[in-house]
Coordinates of C-alpha atoms and ligand atoms in Angstrom, one line a residue:
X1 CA 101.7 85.4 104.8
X2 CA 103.6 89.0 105.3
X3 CA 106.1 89.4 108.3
X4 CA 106.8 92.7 109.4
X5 CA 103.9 94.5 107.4
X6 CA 104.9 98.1 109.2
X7 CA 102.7 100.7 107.6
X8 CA 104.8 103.5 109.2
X9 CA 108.5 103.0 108.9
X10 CA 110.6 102.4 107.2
X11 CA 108.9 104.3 104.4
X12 CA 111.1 105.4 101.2
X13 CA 108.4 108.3 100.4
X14 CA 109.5 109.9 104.0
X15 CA 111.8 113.2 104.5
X16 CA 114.4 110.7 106.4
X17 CA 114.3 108.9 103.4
X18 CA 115.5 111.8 101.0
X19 CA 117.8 112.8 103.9
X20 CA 120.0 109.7 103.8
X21 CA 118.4 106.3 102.1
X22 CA 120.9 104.1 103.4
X23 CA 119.8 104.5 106.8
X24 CA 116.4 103.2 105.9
X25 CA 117.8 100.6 103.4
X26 CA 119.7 99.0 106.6
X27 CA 116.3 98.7 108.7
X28 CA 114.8 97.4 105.4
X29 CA 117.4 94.6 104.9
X30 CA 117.7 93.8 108.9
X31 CA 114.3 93.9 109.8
X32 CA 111.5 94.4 107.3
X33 CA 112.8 92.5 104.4
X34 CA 109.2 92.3 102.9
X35 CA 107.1 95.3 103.1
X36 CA 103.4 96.2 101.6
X37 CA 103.4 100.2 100.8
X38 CA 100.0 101.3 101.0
X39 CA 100.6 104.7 99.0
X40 CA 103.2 103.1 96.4
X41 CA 100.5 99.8 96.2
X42 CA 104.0 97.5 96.1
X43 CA 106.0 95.5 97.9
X44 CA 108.9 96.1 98.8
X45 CA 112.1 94.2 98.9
X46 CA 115.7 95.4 100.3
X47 CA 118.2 92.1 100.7
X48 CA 120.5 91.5 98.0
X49 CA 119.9 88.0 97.0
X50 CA 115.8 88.6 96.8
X51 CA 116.6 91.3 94.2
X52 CA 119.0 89.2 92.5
X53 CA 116.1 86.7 92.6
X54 CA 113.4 89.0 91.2
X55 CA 115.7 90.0 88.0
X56 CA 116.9 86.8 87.5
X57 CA 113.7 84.5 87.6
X58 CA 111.0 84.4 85.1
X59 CA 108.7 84.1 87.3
X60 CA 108.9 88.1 87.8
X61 CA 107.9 89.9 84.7
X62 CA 107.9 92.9 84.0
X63 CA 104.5 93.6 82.9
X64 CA 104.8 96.8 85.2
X65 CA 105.7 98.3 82.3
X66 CA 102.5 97.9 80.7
X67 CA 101.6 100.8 82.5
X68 CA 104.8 102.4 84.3
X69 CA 106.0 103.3 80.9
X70 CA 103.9 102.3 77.6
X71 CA 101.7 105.3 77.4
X72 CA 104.7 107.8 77.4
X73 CA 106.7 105.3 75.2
X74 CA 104.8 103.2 73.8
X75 CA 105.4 99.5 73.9
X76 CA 109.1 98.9 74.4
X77 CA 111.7 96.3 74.9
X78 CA 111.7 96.7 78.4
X79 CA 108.0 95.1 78.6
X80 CA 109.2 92.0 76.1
X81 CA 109.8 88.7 77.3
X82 CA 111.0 85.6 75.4
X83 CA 111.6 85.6 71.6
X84 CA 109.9 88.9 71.1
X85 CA 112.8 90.1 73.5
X86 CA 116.0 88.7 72.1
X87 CA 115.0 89.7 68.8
X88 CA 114.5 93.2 69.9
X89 CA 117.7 93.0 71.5
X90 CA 119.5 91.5 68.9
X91 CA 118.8 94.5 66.9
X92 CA 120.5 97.2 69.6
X93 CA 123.3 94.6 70.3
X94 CA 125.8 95.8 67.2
X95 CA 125.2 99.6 68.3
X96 CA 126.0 98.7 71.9
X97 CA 127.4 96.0 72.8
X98 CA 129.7 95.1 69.1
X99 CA 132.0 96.3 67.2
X100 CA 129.8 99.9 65.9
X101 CA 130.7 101.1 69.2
X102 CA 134.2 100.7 69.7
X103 CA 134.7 101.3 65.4
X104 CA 132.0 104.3 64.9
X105 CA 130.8 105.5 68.4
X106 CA 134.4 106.1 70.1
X107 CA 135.1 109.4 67.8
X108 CA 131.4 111.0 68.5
X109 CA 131.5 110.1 72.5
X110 CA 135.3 111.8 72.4
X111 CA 133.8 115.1 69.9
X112 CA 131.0 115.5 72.1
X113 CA 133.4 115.5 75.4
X114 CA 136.2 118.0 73.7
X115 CA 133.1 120.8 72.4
X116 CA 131.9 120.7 76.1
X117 CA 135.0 121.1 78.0
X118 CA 136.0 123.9 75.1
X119 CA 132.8 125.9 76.0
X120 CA 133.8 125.9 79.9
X121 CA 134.8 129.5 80.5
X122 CA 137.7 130.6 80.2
X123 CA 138.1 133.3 82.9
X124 CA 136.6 131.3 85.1
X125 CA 138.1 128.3 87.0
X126 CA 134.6 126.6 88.7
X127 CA 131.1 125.0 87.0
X128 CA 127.9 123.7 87.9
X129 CA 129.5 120.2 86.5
X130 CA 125.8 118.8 86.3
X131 CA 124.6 121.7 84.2
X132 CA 127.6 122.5 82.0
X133 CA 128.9 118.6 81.3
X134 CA 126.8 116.1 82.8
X135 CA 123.4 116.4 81.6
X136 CA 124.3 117.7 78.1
X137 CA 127.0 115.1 77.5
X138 CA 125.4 111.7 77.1
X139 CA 122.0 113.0 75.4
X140 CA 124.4 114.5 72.9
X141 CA 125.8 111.1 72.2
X142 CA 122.5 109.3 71.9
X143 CA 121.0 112.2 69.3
X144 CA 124.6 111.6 67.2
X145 CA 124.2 108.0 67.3
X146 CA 120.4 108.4 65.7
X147 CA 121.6 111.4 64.1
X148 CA 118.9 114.4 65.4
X149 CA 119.8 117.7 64.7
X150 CA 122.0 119.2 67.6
X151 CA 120.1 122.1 67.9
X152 CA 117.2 120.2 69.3
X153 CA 118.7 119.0 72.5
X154 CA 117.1 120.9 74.5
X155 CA 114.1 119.5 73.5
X156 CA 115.0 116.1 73.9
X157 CA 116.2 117.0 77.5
X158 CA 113.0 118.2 78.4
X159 CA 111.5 115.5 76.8
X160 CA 113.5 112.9 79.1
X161 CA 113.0 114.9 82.2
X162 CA 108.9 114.8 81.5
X163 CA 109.1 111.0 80.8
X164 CA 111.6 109.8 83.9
X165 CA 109.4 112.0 85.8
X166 CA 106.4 109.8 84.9
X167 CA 108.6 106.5 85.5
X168 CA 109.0 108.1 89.2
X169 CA 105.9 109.3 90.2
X170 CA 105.7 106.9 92.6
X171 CA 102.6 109.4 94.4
X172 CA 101.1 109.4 91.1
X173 CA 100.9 113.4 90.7
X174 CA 98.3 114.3 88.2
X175 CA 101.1 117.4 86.9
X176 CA 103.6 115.1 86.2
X177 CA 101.4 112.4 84.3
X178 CA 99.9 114.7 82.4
X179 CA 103.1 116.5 81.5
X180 CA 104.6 112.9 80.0
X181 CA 101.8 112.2 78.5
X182 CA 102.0 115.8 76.5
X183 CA 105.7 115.0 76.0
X184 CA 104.7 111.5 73.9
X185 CA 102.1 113.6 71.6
X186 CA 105.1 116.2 70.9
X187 CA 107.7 113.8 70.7
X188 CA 105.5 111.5 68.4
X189 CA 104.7 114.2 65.8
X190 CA 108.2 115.1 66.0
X191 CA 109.8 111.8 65.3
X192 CA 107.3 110.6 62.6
X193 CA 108.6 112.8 59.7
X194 CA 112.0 112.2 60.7
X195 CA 111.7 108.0 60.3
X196 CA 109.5 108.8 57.0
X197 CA 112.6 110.5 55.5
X198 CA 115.1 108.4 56.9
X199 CA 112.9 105.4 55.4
X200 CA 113.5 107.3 52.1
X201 CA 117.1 108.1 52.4
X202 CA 119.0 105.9 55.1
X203 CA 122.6 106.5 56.0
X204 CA 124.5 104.5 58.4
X205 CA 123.1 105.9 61.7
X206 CA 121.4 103.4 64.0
X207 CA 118.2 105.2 63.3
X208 CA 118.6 104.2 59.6
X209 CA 119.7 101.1 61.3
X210 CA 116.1 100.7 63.1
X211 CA 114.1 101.8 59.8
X212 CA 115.4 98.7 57.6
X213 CA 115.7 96.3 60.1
X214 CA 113.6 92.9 60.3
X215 CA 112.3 90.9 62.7
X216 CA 111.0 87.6 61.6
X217 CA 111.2 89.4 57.9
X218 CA 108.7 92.3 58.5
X219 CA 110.1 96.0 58.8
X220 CA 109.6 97.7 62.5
X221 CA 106.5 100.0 61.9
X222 CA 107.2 103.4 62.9
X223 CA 105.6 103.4 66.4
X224 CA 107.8 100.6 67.2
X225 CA 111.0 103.1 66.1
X226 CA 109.3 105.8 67.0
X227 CA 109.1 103.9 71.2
X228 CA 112.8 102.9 70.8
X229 CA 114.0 106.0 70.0
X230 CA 112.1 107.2 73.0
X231 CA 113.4 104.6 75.3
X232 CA 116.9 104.9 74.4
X233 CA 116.9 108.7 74.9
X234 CA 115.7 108.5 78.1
X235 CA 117.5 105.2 79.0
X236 CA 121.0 106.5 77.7
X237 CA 120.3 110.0 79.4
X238 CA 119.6 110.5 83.0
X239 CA 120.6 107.2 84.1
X240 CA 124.6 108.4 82.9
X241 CA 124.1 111.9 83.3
X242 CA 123.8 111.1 87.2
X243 CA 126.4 108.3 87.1
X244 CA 128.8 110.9 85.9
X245 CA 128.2 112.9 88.3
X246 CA 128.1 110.4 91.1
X247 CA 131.5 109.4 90.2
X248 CA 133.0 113.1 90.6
X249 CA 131.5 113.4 93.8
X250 CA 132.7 110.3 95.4
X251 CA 136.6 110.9 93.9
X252 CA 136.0 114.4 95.2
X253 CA 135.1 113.1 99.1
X254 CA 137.9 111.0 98.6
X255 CA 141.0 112.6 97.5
X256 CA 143.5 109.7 98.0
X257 CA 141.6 107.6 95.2
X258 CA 140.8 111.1 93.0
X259 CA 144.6 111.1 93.2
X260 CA 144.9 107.4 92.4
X261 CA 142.4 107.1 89.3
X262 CA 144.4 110.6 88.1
X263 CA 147.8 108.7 88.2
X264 CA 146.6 105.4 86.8
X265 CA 144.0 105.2 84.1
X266 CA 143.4 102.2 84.3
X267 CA 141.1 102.5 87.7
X268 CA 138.8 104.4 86.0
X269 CA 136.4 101.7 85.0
X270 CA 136.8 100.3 88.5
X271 CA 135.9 103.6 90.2
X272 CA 132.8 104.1 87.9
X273 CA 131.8 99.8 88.7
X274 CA 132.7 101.1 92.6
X275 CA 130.1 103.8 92.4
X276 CA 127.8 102.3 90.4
X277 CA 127.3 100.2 94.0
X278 CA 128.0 102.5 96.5
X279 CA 125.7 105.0 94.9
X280 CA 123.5 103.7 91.6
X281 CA 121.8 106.4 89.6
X282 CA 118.9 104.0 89.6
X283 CA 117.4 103.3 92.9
X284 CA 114.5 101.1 92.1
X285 CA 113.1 99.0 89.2
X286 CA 109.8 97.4 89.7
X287 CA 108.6 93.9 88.8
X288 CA 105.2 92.0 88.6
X289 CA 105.8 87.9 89.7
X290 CA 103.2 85.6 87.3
X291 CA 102.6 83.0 90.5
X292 CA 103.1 83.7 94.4
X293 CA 106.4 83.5 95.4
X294 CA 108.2 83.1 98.6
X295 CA 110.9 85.5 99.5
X296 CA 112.5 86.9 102.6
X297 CA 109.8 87.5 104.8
X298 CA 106.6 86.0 103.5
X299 CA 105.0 85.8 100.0
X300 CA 104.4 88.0 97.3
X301 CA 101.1 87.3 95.7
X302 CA 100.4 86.9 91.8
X303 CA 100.2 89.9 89.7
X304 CA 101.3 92.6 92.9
X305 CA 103.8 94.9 91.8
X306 CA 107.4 94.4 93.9
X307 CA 109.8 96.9 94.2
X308 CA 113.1 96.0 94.1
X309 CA 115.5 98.0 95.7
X310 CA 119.4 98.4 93.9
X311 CA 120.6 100.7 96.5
X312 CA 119.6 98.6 99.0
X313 CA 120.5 95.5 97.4
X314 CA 124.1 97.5 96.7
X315 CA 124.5 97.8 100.3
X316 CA 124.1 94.6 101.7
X317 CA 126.1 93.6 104.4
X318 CA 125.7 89.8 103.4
X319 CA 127.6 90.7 100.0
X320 CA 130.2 93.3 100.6
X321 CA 132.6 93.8 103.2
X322 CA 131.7 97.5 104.9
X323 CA 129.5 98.4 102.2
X324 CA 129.1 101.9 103.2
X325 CA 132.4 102.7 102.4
X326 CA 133.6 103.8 98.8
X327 CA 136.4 101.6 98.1
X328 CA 137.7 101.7 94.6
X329 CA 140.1 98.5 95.3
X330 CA 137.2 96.7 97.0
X331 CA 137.8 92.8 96.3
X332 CA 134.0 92.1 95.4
X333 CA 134.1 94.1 92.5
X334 CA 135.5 92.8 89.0
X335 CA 135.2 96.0 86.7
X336 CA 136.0 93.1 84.1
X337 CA 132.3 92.0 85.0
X338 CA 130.9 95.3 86.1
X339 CA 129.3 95.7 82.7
X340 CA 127.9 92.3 81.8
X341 CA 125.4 89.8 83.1
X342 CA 127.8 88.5 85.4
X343 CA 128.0 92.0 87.4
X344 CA 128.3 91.8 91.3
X345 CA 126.1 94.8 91.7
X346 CA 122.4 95.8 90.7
X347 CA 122.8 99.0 89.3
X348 CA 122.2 98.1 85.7
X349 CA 119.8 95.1 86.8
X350 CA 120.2 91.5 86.4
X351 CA 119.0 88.8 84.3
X352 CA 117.4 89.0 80.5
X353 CA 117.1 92.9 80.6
X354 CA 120.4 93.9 81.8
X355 CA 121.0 96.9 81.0
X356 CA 121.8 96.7 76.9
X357 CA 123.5 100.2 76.8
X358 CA 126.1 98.9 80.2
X359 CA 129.0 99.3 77.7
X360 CA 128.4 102.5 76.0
X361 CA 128.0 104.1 79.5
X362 CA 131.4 102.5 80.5
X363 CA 132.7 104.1 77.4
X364 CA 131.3 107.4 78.0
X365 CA 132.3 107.5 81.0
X366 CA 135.7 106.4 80.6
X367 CA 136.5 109.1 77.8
X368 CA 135.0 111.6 80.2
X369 CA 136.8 111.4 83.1
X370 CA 140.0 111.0 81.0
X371 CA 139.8 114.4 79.2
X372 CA 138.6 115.9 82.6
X373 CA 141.3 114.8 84.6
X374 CA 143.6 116.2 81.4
X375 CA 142.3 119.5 81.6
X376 CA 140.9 120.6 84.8
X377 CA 143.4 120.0 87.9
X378 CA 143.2 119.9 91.6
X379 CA 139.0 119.0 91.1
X380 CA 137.6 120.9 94.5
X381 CA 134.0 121.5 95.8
X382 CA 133.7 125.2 95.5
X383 CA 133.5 126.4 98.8
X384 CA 134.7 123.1 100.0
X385 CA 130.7 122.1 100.2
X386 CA 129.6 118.9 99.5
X387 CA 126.7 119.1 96.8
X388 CA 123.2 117.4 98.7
X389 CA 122.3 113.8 96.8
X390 CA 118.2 114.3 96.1
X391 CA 115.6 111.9 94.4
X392 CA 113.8 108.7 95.5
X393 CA 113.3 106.8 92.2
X394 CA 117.1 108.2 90.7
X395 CA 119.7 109.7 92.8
X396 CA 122.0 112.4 92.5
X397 CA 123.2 115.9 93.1
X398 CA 120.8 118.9 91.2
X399 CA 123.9 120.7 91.0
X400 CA 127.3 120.5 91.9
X401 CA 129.6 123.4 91.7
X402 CA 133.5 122.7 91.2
X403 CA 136.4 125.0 91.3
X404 CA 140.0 124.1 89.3
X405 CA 143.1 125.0 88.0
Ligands
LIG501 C1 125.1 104.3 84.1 C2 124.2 104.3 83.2 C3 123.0 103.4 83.2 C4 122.3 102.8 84.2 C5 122.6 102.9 85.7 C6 121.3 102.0 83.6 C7 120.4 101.2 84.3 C8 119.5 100.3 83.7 C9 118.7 99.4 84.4 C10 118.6 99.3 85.9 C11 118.0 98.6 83.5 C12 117.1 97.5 83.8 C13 115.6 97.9 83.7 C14 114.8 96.7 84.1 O1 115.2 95.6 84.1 O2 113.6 96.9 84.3 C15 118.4 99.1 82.2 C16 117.9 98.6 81.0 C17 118.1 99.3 79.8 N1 119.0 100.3 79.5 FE1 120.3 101.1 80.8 N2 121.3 102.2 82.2 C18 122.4 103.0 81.9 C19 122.8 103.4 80.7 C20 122.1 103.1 79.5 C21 122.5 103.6 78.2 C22 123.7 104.5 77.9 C23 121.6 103.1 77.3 C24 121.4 103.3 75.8 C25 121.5 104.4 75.2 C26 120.7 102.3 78.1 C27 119.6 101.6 77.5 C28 118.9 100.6 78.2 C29 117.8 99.8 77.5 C30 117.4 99.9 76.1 C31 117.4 98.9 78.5 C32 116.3 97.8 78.4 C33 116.9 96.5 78.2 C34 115.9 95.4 78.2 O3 114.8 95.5 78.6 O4 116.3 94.3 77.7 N3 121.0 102.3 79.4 N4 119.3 100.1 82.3

């Protein structure tokens, strides 16, 4: 049975919603903890340990994927459970969890930071920090990682706008399905000769990596590259692009810990684990439980498709001590743990699919925020304006124009 099934409020497709989510998050967690959304066809769930719940326990699979994501992808990791999964898993984990990352990846993250700061102009002392560094930066790493030609980016950045945009469409806009599904023709046709001649020559690359590999002693078949690649470029892309970009902002509104982090190095893993929480690119990750289950509020039935909320679940009250504050030196969070399985936040998920590329986006962002703070002082909103935060499914600022010395 469903407590507090309120078809009206609180509603996460509502304009108060995209005004300020937290505000509904709270009325989630306090008094709705389960809700039925008739448009979205999900429940919902807001309170911290139900989400921990629903990423930790098998019981909630996530079979959503079957059709949130496979026909822009095709069939991914995400979707795997079991053997299938770790296998799949332990292919990625050298690249991005081992020692390929810290031995091969360091120099490319640090070259693709240095060519974008270079091409900041030079006359000029303010950017659009989303459009001139943040969404260009961690797409360039992924595409040197596979090694793509670096001319294409902009291709592959329309490409993983069209297929988060499909993730999201949470109204299920015909123009926006259509548009990822045109995206996995192109991308497809465009990949295909690139893993036939990588096949015949293979370098060290991780997509030469993903052509010879073997699972169970039989080679990946293209598709199966072919959805990786996919996956990682739209995994590794938005979600740090916007994490970036959160982490400015929130060092920004607070000068005293912008000031901190600048003086000390060291905090800069624990202001990116603090925003992480306070403000997760990802909002939501859905879910599909195998059996009922009891939660907070009443029962999920077999096979319905749960929302769980990370921004919610990042603000609970029953977990942090004033959560709605930004707190770099908050006691709940170990940035030692931040990036693993053991993380006391949500924002990477929880469980058997936590997040596999949590250290490289550490990484990234850690070199980032170094060089910036090196070369561009006294970080200000231009027009002391505080950039607006949009998006239901991810979260962040469109733009966000700074000024410097
Ligand atoms: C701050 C940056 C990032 C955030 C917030 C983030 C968030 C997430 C979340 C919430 C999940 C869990 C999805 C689920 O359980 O349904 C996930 C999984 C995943 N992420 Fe990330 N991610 C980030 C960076 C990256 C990067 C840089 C990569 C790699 C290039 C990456 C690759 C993946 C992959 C492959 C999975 C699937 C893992 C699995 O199913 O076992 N992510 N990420």
């Amino acid at each position: 049975m469903l407590l507090n099934n309120t078809m009206k409020n609180p509603d996460i497709l509502s304009p108060q919603f995209q005004e300020n989510p937290y505000a509904v998050y709270k009325e989630m967690r306090d008094h709705h903890p389960l809700l039925f959304h008739e448009g979205m066809n999900s429940y919902i769930i807001s309170r911290y340990e139900d989400v921990e719940r629903a990423f930790k326990d098998n019981v909630f699979s996530s079979r959503n994927y079957d059709w949130q994501l496979e026909p822009v992808h095709g069939r991914t990791v995400l979707q795997m459970e079991g053997k299938e999964h770790s296998r799949h898993r332990n292919l990625l984990n050298p690249a991005f969890r081992g020692r390929d990352l810290f031995e091969k990846f360091i120099p490319v993250i640090t070259k693709n930071v240095q060519d974008l700061i270079a091409a900041f102009p030079k006359d000029q002392k303010e950017i659009d920090f989303v459009a001139q560094f943040a969404t260009i930066f961690p797409i360039g790493v992924i595409v040197d990682m596979l090694e793509l030609p670096k001319s294409d980016l902009p291709k592959f950045h329309g490409w993983y706008t069209s297929i988060m945009g499909f993730l999201s469409n949470l109204t299920q806009d015909p123009a926006v399905t259509e548009a990822g599904l045109k995206t996995k023709v192109e991308f497809e046709s465009y990949m295909l000769s690139i893993i036939e001649e990588r096949r015949a020559n293979p370098g060290g690359d991780l997509l030469s990596v993903l052509c010879t590999a073997e699972i169970d002693g039989v080679n990946m078949t293209d598709q199966e590259i072919k959805a990786f690649c996919s996956l990682l470029l739209t995994a590794g892309g938005e979600t740090t692009d916007k994490a970036l970009t959160l982490l400015f902002k929130n060092l920004i509104e607070n000068p005293e810990q912008m000031e901190a982090v600048r003086n000390d190095r060291s905090l800069i893993d624990k202001a990116f684990a603090e925003t992480l929480r306070f403000t997760p690119p990802v909002h939501m990750i859905m879910r599909q439980p195998l059996e009922d289950v009891e939660m907070s509020g009443g029962v999920i039935p077999a096979n319905a498709t749960v929302t769980c909320l990370i921004g919610a679940a990042n603000r609970d009250e029953n977990k942090y001590q004033q959560p709605d504050e930004f707190d770099i030196f908050r006691a709940e969070i170990d940035d030692k743990k931040s990036y693993t399985g053991a993380a006391n936040h949500t924002a990477f998920a929880l469980g058997r699919h936590f997040c596999v590329g949590s250290l490289l986006a550490k990484v990234e962002v850690n070199i980032a925020t170094n060089l910036l703070l090196d070369h561009l002082q006294n970080i200000q909103f231009k027009d002391n304006e505080a950039p607006r935060e949009t998006g239901v499914f991810t979260r962040s600022p469109k733009e966000m124009w700074i000024t410097f010395n």
